[in-house]
XYZ file of C-alpha atoms in Angstrom:
564
model
C 0.000 0.000 0.000
C 2.900 2.356 0.670
C 3.827 2.270 -3.017
C 0.247 2.944 -4.094
C -0.093 5.876 -1.697
C 3.300 7.416 -2.479
C 2.668 7.311 -6.231
C -0.951 8.446 -5.967
C -2.061 5.155 -7.436
C -4.445 4.444 -4.544
C -6.876 7.169 -5.601
C -6.392 6.307 -9.269
C -7.295 2.694 -8.596
C -10.294 3.625 -6.445
C -11.612 5.845 -9.212
C -10.929 3.224 -11.852
C -12.794 0.519 -9.917
C -15.665 2.764 -8.832
C -16.202 3.569 -12.515
C -16.698 -0.186 -13.109
C -13.698 -0.475 -15.393
C -12.423 -4.031 -16.115
C -10.231 -5.116 -13.205
C -8.887 -8.409 -11.895
C -6.960 -8.530 -8.618
C -5.079 -11.736 -7.858
C -4.144 -12.852 -4.324
C -2.839 -9.688 -2.653
C -4.490 -7.821 -5.514
C -7.807 -9.001 -4.051
C -6.803 -8.316 -0.456
C -5.931 -4.698 -1.285
C -9.606 -4.049 -2.019
C -10.610 -4.531 1.631
C -10.466 -1.997 4.454
C -7.548 -3.250 6.496
C -5.004 -6.044 6.779
C -3.233 -7.406 9.821
C -0.338 -8.685 7.712
C 2.903 -7.098 8.910
C 0.822 -5.416 11.620
C -0.960 -6.154 14.909
C -3.107 -9.267 15.357
C -6.631 -7.983 14.784
C -8.123 -11.202 16.137
C -7.373 -9.779 19.599
C -9.551 -6.753 18.947
C -13.207 -7.001 19.879
C -16.093 -6.771 17.413
C -16.062 -3.382 15.676
C -12.559 -3.069 14.349
C -13.471 -0.269 11.977
C -14.847 1.919 14.753
C -12.448 1.321 17.629
C -9.090 0.355 16.145
C -6.790 1.594 13.397
C -4.720 -1.356 12.103
C -1.201 -1.077 10.806
C -2.050 -1.522 7.127
C -4.912 0.213 5.343
C -6.388 -1.151 2.137
C -8.255 0.618 -0.626
C -11.426 0.350 1.457
C -13.697 -0.647 -1.422
C -14.991 -3.855 0.179
C -16.009 -4.025 3.865
C -13.893 -6.380 5.935
C -10.490 -7.101 7.434
C -7.843 -9.412 5.976
C -6.684 -11.652 8.828
C -4.367 -14.593 9.315
C -5.620 -18.176 9.195
C -6.041 -19.804 12.586
C -3.531 -22.669 12.882
C -4.680 -23.696 16.354
C -7.432 -25.854 14.867
C -4.955 -28.184 13.192
C -4.952 -26.552 9.761
C -1.504 -25.794 8.389
C -0.562 -22.213 7.650
C 0.258 -21.089 4.978
C -2.659 -22.512 3.027
C -0.692 -23.989 0.141
C -2.109 -26.193 -2.571
C -5.092 -26.986 -4.741
C -8.484 -26.470 -3.103
C -12.128 -26.452 -4.169
C -14.425 -23.473 -4.716
C -18.015 -23.115 -3.625
C -19.584 -20.883 -6.273
C -21.950 -18.378 -4.649
C -23.193 -16.557 -7.732
C -22.565 -16.113 -11.421
C -19.089 -14.687 -11.855
C -18.712 -15.150 -15.614
C -14.967 -15.732 -15.380
C -15.541 -18.819 -13.169
C -17.916 -20.441 -15.637
C -15.447 -23.191 -16.602
C -14.261 -24.004 -13.077
C -16.962 -26.505 -12.164
C -15.831 -29.045 -9.575
C -12.144 -28.516 -10.147
C -9.294 -27.452 -7.885
C -7.487 -24.125 -8.136
C -4.136 -23.210 -6.619
C -3.868 -21.172 -3.411
C -0.759 -19.966 -1.591
C -1.430 -17.507 1.241
C -1.490 -17.045 5.009
C -4.104 -14.290 5.160
C -7.707 -14.148 3.979
C -10.896 -12.087 4.149
C -14.040 -13.546 5.691
C -17.659 -13.335 4.485
C -19.686 -10.702 6.373
C -23.245 -9.467 6.110
C -22.011 -6.199 4.610
C -19.772 -7.733 1.907
C -22.042 -10.556 0.705
C -22.996 -8.689 -2.469
C -19.352 -8.845 -3.583
C -18.734 -12.566 -3.002
C -18.796 -14.849 -6.056
C -17.174 -17.902 -4.405
C -15.804 -19.140 -1.103
C -13.304 -21.815 -0.127
C -13.170 -23.869 3.055
C -9.945 -24.163 5.005
C -10.933 -24.478 8.622
C -13.563 -21.801 7.943
C -15.173 -20.489 4.803
C -13.184 -17.547 3.439
C -13.655 -15.343 0.389
C -12.126 -17.029 -2.658
C -13.372 -14.558 -5.279
C -15.428 -11.404 -5.686
C -17.304 -9.823 -8.529
C -19.322 -6.670 -8.979
C -19.925 -5.589 -12.546
C -16.612 -5.597 -14.388
C -14.577 -5.762 -11.181
C -13.189 -9.177 -10.240
C -10.791 -10.468 -7.618
C -9.529 -13.949 -6.761
C -7.584 -15.168 -3.741
C -6.159 -18.103 -5.691
C -3.669 -17.934 -8.561
C -5.268 -18.645 -11.953
C -1.875 -18.286 -13.643
C -0.721 -21.277 -11.562
C -3.953 -23.314 -11.794
C -3.296 -25.051 -15.090
C -5.975 -25.253 -17.755
C -8.830 -24.131 -15.520
C -6.832 -21.080 -14.435
C -6.015 -20.123 -17.998
C -9.716 -20.330 -18.855
C -10.414 -17.807 -16.065
C -7.860 -15.374 -17.495
C -9.198 -15.857 -21.011
C -12.775 -15.196 -19.920
C -11.686 -12.008 -18.171
C -9.655 -10.721 -21.098
C -12.124 -11.870 -23.761
C -15.506 -11.849 -21.995
C -17.480 -12.522 -25.161
C -15.378 -15.481 -26.278
C -16.227 -19.092 -25.633
C -13.472 -21.648 -25.866
C -14.059 -24.736 -27.943
C -12.774 -27.008 -25.191
C -13.732 -26.682 -21.546
C -11.393 -27.949 -18.848
C -12.006 -31.538 -17.824
C -14.556 -31.789 -15.028
C -13.384 -33.057 -11.653
C -14.783 -33.808 -8.231
C -12.986 -31.287 -6.057
C -14.310 -31.034 -2.508
C -11.369 -29.977 -0.295
C -7.617 -29.323 -0.213
C -5.934 -31.948 -2.371
C -2.760 -33.858 -1.687
C -0.122 -32.660 -4.121
C 2.059 -34.764 -6.421
C 5.287 -32.911 -7.228
C 7.839 -33.677 -9.941
C 11.419 -32.822 -8.965
C 14.251 -32.159 -11.390
C 17.814 -32.302 -10.032
C 19.729 -30.077 -12.443
C 23.481 -29.808 -12.878
C 26.116 -29.435 -15.571
C 27.602 -32.670 -16.844
C 31.260 -33.175 -17.705
C 30.658 -31.674 -21.156
C 29.244 -28.471 -19.695
C 25.623 -29.195 -20.652
C 22.822 -28.525 -18.165
C 20.992 -31.829 -17.630
C 18.449 -33.419 -15.335
C 20.064 -36.137 -13.245
C 19.132 -38.361 -10.321
C 21.194 -39.680 -7.472
C 21.405 -42.965 -5.644
C 21.729 -41.805 -2.045
C 22.873 -38.473 -3.548
C 25.469 -40.025 -5.903
C 24.557 -38.782 -9.400
C 27.326 -40.514 -11.382
C 26.909 -43.721 -13.342
C 28.605 -46.821 -11.939
C 30.781 -47.229 -15.019
C 34.433 -46.759 -15.825
C 33.768 -43.232 -17.117
C 31.586 -42.333 -14.095
C 29.676 -39.789 -16.140
C 26.887 -37.692 -14.652
C 23.605 -39.545 -15.091
C 21.681 -37.763 -17.882
C 17.897 -38.138 -17.791
C 16.894 -35.295 -20.076
C 16.745 -31.547 -20.644
C 15.264 -29.442 -17.834
C 12.833 -27.271 -19.807
C 11.521 -30.157 -21.899
C 10.969 -32.382 -18.871
C 9.275 -29.613 -16.902
C 6.897 -29.008 -19.804
C 6.155 -32.703 -20.098
C 5.421 -33.068 -16.399
C 3.050 -30.111 -16.599
C 1.200 -31.829 -19.452
C 1.199 -35.079 -17.486
C -0.581 -33.413 -14.566
C 2.129 -32.592 -12.017
C 0.730 -30.270 -9.356
C 4.070 -28.503 -8.980
C 7.514 -28.676 -10.543
C 10.642 -28.297 -8.431
C 14.121 -27.524 -9.754
C 17.120 -28.264 -7.569
C 20.371 -26.832 -8.899
C 22.724 -29.294 -7.213
C 26.029 -27.847 -8.386
C 25.369 -24.298 -9.548
C 25.739 -21.038 -7.678
C 28.591 -22.353 -5.531
C 30.960 -19.504 -6.307
C 28.886 -16.933 -8.165
C 25.100 -17.498 -7.835
C 23.990 -14.578 -9.968
C 26.362 -15.663 -12.723
C 24.599 -18.977 -13.295
C 22.836 -17.812 -16.437
C 21.885 -21.275 -17.783
C 19.777 -22.055 -14.700
C 18.101 -18.654 -14.814
C 17.304 -19.267 -18.481
C 15.795 -22.646 -17.577
C 13.437 -20.902 -15.175
C 12.495 -18.214 -17.692
C 11.716 -20.680 -20.460
C 9.893 -23.109 -18.170
C 7.676 -20.376 -16.711
C 6.523 -19.413 -20.205
C 4.810 -22.770 -20.719
C 4.346 -24.340 -17.287
C 1.304 -22.933 -15.502
C 1.714 -24.633 -12.152
C 3.977 -23.470 -9.298
C 7.738 -23.614 -9.852
C 10.148 -24.019 -6.942
C 13.895 -23.623 -7.304
C 16.729 -24.260 -4.883
C 20.493 -24.363 -4.811
C 23.017 -21.837 -3.535
C 20.613 -19.286 -2.109
C 22.841 -17.546 0.406
C 24.918 -14.416 0.963
C 28.134 -14.312 -1.048
C 30.929 -12.047 -2.218
C 32.088 -12.230 -5.830
C 35.643 -12.193 -7.152
C 35.616 -8.384 -7.294
C 34.760 -8.097 -3.628
C 31.145 -7.084 -4.131
C 28.732 -8.432 -1.526
C 25.371 -9.888 -2.554
C 22.688 -10.753 -0.013
C 20.656 -13.925 -0.199
C 17.654 -11.671 -0.779
C 19.230 -10.381 -4.000
C 19.900 -13.953 -5.145
C 16.331 -15.038 -4.350
C 14.922 -11.950 -6.061
C 16.716 -12.896 -9.266
C 15.131 -16.346 -9.055
C 11.692 -14.799 -8.583
C 12.216 -12.409 -11.481
C 13.195 -15.367 -13.638
C 9.928 -17.199 -12.961
C 10.201 -19.016 -9.630
C 7.170 -19.000 -7.324
C 8.991 -20.431 -4.319
C 12.641 -20.784 -3.400
C 14.167 -23.636 -1.441
C 16.951 -23.091 1.104
C 19.100 -25.977 2.342
C 22.483 -25.645 4.035
C 22.052 -21.968 4.863
C 18.870 -22.750 6.803
C 20.742 -25.348 8.861
C 23.382 -22.813 9.902
C 20.691 -20.239 10.735
C 18.768 -22.756 12.847
C 21.890 -23.784 14.739
C 22.636 -20.169 15.590
C 19.053 -19.487 16.605
C 18.873 -22.518 18.890
C 22.146 -21.453 20.490
C 21.295 -17.777 21.057
C 17.467 -17.794 21.049
C 17.745 -14.529 19.082
C 16.207 -13.812 15.696
C 18.707 -11.500 14.052
C 16.698 -10.965 10.894
C 19.908 -11.372 8.902
C 19.671 -15.027 7.830
C 18.584 -15.806 4.279
C 15.468 -17.462 5.646
C 14.423 -14.404 7.642
C 15.297 -11.879 4.929
C 13.406 -13.607 2.141
C 10.327 -14.526 4.175
C 10.075 -10.969 5.525
C 10.014 -9.457 2.032
C 8.220 -12.116 -0.011
C 6.177 -13.852 2.697
C 6.807 -17.197 4.348
C 4.679 -19.002 1.737
C 7.491 -18.234 -0.742
C 10.191 -19.986 1.303
C 10.732 -23.755 1.439
C 13.402 -25.279 3.675
C 14.936 -28.468 2.313
C 16.092 -30.871 5.049
C 18.593 -33.633 4.209
C 18.788 -35.980 7.219
C 20.499 -39.316 7.678
C 19.167 -41.993 10.025
C 21.441 -42.788 12.982
C 20.458 -45.887 14.954
C 20.663 -45.995 18.748
C 20.403 -48.650 21.421
C 18.738 -46.233 23.820
C 16.809 -42.957 23.300
C 18.975 -41.327 25.954
C 22.175 -41.768 23.961
C 21.821 -38.338 22.280
C 20.401 -34.931 23.161
C 18.237 -34.833 20.055
C 14.690 -36.070 19.458
C 14.641 -39.834 18.971
C 11.950 -42.247 17.835
C 11.268 -45.939 18.107
C 11.737 -47.114 14.528
C 9.278 -49.354 12.716
C 12.090 -51.530 11.385
C 15.061 -52.269 13.683
C 18.582 -51.245 12.661
C 21.311 -53.582 11.335
C 22.266 -54.613 14.854
C 18.745 -54.805 16.177
C 18.606 -51.166 17.345
C 15.087 -50.046 18.169
C 15.720 -46.297 18.229
C 17.103 -43.663 15.880
C 17.587 -39.958 15.469
C 17.849 -38.091 12.180
C 21.056 -36.126 11.787
C 20.857 -33.151 9.435
C 23.501 -32.720 6.757
C 24.757 -29.868 4.562
C 26.631 -29.594 1.269
C 24.593 -32.221 -0.521
C 24.688 -34.726 2.327
C 28.461 -34.703 2.566
C 28.739 -33.137 6.028
C 26.794 -34.063 9.149
C 25.778 -31.340 11.586
C 25.053 -31.372 15.342
C 21.316 -30.848 14.900
C 18.419 -33.231 14.378
C 15.689 -33.009 11.749
C 13.078 -32.457 14.479
C 15.008 -29.577 16.046
C 15.749 -28.056 12.640
C 12.105 -28.213 11.518
C 10.855 -26.505 14.669
C 13.525 -23.796 14.415
C 13.022 -22.919 10.747
C 9.277 -22.650 11.256
C 9.932 -20.000 13.904
C 12.422 -18.238 11.616
C 9.898 -17.875 8.809
C 9.796 -21.014 6.665
C 6.428 -21.622 5.046
C 6.977 -25.196 3.944
C 9.400 -28.073 4.539
C 10.794 -30.367 1.866
C 11.741 -33.457 3.839
C 14.306 -35.707 2.179
C 15.984 -38.837 3.545
C 19.463 -39.833 2.410
C 18.937 -43.459 3.424
C 15.869 -43.799 1.176
C 17.049 -41.696 -1.763
C 16.935 -43.629 -5.031
C 16.034 -46.914 -3.337
C 12.441 -47.131 -4.567
C 11.278 -48.888 -1.396
C 8.993 -46.166 -0.136
C 9.199 -42.978 1.887
C 10.598 -42.972 5.428
C 7.242 -42.907 7.179
C 8.816 -42.736 10.639
C 10.658 -39.540 9.705
C 7.783 -37.912 7.849
C 5.318 -38.598 10.654
C 7.779 -37.198 13.203
C 8.229 -33.907 11.345
C 4.696 -33.420 10.008
C 3.326 -33.885 13.532
C 5.863 -31.431 14.965
C 5.174 -28.367 12.807
C 2.107 -26.434 11.686
C 3.424 -25.630 8.189
C 3.015 -27.982 5.204
C 5.515 -30.837 4.801
C 6.498 -32.344 1.441
C 7.552 -35.999 1.629
C 10.572 -36.829 -0.531
C 13.013 -39.695 -1.201
C 12.156 -43.330 -1.822
C 9.051 -43.433 -4.026
C 9.069 -46.500 -6.267
C 5.400 -47.387 -6.759
C 1.986 -45.742 -6.691
C 1.260 -47.420 -3.358
C 4.049 -45.452 -1.726
C 2.111 -42.226 -2.329
C -1.099 -43.431 -0.711
C 0.938 -44.895 2.154
C 2.630 -41.605 3.013
C -0.663 -39.705 2.826
C -2.564 -42.155 5.022
C 0.184 -42.798 7.583
C 1.458 -39.234 8.040
C 0.274 -35.632 7.819
C 2.319 -34.886 4.696
C 0.641 -32.307 2.462
C 2.483 -33.375 -0.692
C 4.753 -36.105 -2.015
C 7.658 -35.556 -4.392
C 9.360 -37.946 -6.776
C 12.038 -37.712 -9.423
C 13.643 -40.863 -10.825
C 10.449 -42.897 -11.275
C 8.986 -40.059 -13.349
C 12.176 -39.426 -15.342
C 12.574 -43.120 -16.204
C 8.826 -43.447 -16.929
C 8.549 -46.287 -14.423
C 5.490 -44.701 -12.789
C 3.485 -42.106 -14.748
C 2.087 -39.158 -12.809
C -1.451 -40.010 -13.913
C -1.022 -43.533 -12.531
C -0.297 -41.964 -9.158
C -3.370 -39.714 -9.469
C -5.548 -42.660 -10.490
C -4.357 -44.715 -7.547
C -5.052 -41.876 -5.099
C -8.574 -41.583 -6.513
C -9.108 -45.306 -6.047
C -7.922 -45.033 -2.445
C -10.284 -42.148 -1.717
C -7.528 -39.551 -1.327
C -8.319 -36.056 -2.614
C -6.085 -35.185 -5.554
C -6.075 -32.721 -8.442
C -7.881 -34.194 -11.430
C -6.860 -34.197 -15.057
C -3.705 -33.020 -16.863
C -4.036 -29.615 -18.522
C -4.680 -28.757 -22.133
C -2.307 -25.842 -22.774
C -3.738 -22.698 -24.317
C -1.718 -20.461 -26.587
C -0.100 -17.687 -24.505
C -1.234 -15.023 -26.949
C -4.776 -15.503 -25.639
C -4.175 -13.840 -22.307
C -1.992 -11.639 -20.152
C -0.371 -12.926 -17.016
C 1.211 -10.084 -15.140
C 2.474 -10.403 -11.590
C 5.172 -11.208 -9.134
C 5.457 -13.230 -5.961
C 2.059 -13.251 -4.210
C 0.717 -10.217 -6.080
C -0.835 -9.865 -9.495
C -3.050 -7.235 -11.031
C -4.428 -8.138 -14.418
C -5.970 -5.361 -16.464
C -6.729 -4.960 -20.155
C -4.395 -2.503 -21.838
C -6.249 0.055 -23.924
C -3.138 1.297 -25.714
C -1.997 -1.895 -27.443
C -4.435 -2.035 -30.377
C -6.307 -5.349 -30.267
C -3.376 -7.495 -29.165
C -2.768 -8.799 -25.664
C 0.835 -8.797 -24.557
C 2.954 -8.435 -21.446
C 4.038 -4.874 -20.783
C 7.183 -4.109 -18.789
C 8.046 -0.670 -17.494
C 11.655 0.413 -17.059
C 13.481 -0.387 -13.856
C 10.627 -2.097 -12.093
C 11.206 -5.821 -12.562
C 7.970 -7.756 -12.251
C 6.418 -4.982 -10.197
C 7.175 -2.792 -13.169
C 5.149 -5.156 -15.334
C 2.166 -4.686 -13.041
C 2.320 -0.910 -12.824
C 3.227 -0.511 -16.470
C 0.010 -2.255 -17.460
C -2.101 -0.715 -14.712
C -1.010 2.842 -15.409
C -1.551 2.456 -19.128
C -5.051 1.094 -18.565
C -5.875 4.012 -16.273
C -4.074 6.439 -18.526
C -2.403 8.378 -15.717
C 1.336 8.349 -16.509
C 3.865 7.101 -19.033
C 5.750 3.819 -19.223
C 8.753 5.182 -17.371
C 7.595 4.120 -13.934
C 10.109 3.039 -11.353
C 8.440 0.879 -8.686
C 9.764 -1.032 -5.711
C 9.433 -4.815 -5.708
C 9.325 -5.073 -1.909
C 6.263 -7.110 -1.080
C 6.102 -5.702 2.443
C 5.458 -2.223 1.064
C 2.491 -3.195 -1.081
């Protein structure tokens, strides 16, 4: 809001919307329409009844829709952030939601607005996550959605097309589903690195060893990153995750091939993209210092929706547990403060260490389902850094609890012992961590059959399950996993998408904020508009300002999410 107020855009937007001009606010773009928000401000849930009369919150909105944007309540067992594919309950004709039907759409947020008697006329759909919250609004030509249509596959693209071309009717509607609640996610992971010839390839390790067991010991090559990401999107993956396992070690912002992979993938993959590898503070050869926030920002500008932090999060957690002080300087804290915790995933790489007695170590131990090689009944999970090569004096349980407090919004839980074995996920580990935290946990390492996915979802509180090798080698198709989950009665996202040509719509936005508006100065063509010096925020304001007709293209806007 600070940016809108400082540039005078708040009044321009109010006037634009009050005049019933075509408008679509996405995620924070919807939340801005309400009176107030408690995000980055006081907890309004502690204030009694009439907030608008007796209390002035930290963040004002545009004040066009009655209501306060508040944080989800995690005390009822629901994980916050609300991340994943959930169902809509259509309240009235919204026009742009005509093709949604009983299908899932993608949400990623920690704050939401609630239905009230005085905002009912605006509400076009709700979603249930503990309570019913406002999923979309519509009044005349003004629309807003809490979910991300640009990340909701075919059904999301149909929403954008209907907004941009309200009189058009597509020849093919998205496949109908049976969405009723938050779905369990199936994620395709691509481990990316340069091979010995210098080519960027997708590889897969066997307990983190990515080289073939041959005389040449070449890096295992399972395909090209952009092509595989596109294929997994077509196959129905709910998310795609890139892990750059060798890049960015010395000069993160100089790893142009990986940034190009993200840019090209984001042009054709309309589900969330996560990227990890080397996100940390560093100093280049010329002595210039770069913060982890700058590195992450480059990832986001290149098309990432979430970033994954590994080793750097371990070091930050160790320091926090030792001092009990949040310095605000760790990569985890910096990035989550600016982009929101829903944008930050912490990747944990633990190794199982068997014990004869739970009192043998100071870390959290469990009684294992299967005894160790010498009959041990207990184990703890030692965290590692540097690709599993170095063990650290911290357990997976302690690390998970610490990073949640430091601002992580999701945990990617690997297991070195299970990696590449195809014998199933480490249920003991996943249950331990998913029961310990209130943020979503992604199960990783060990999938070898469709049954392993239903097992991890029924025996733990994992929100998603990730696999790599079985998808790359076509041993288990993604749709076979989805079909099996349906058979087992586990909510999952339905059919693979049917891509639409990108010239049919505009998708303008950046992490957690998008404003989509028709541009009246581009003849009859729809295209992305980028202003100078503004990054993705510049794309938003460039298009918005042109549609309103207030100023020229030369707009310089901040990309700090906390100022919006």
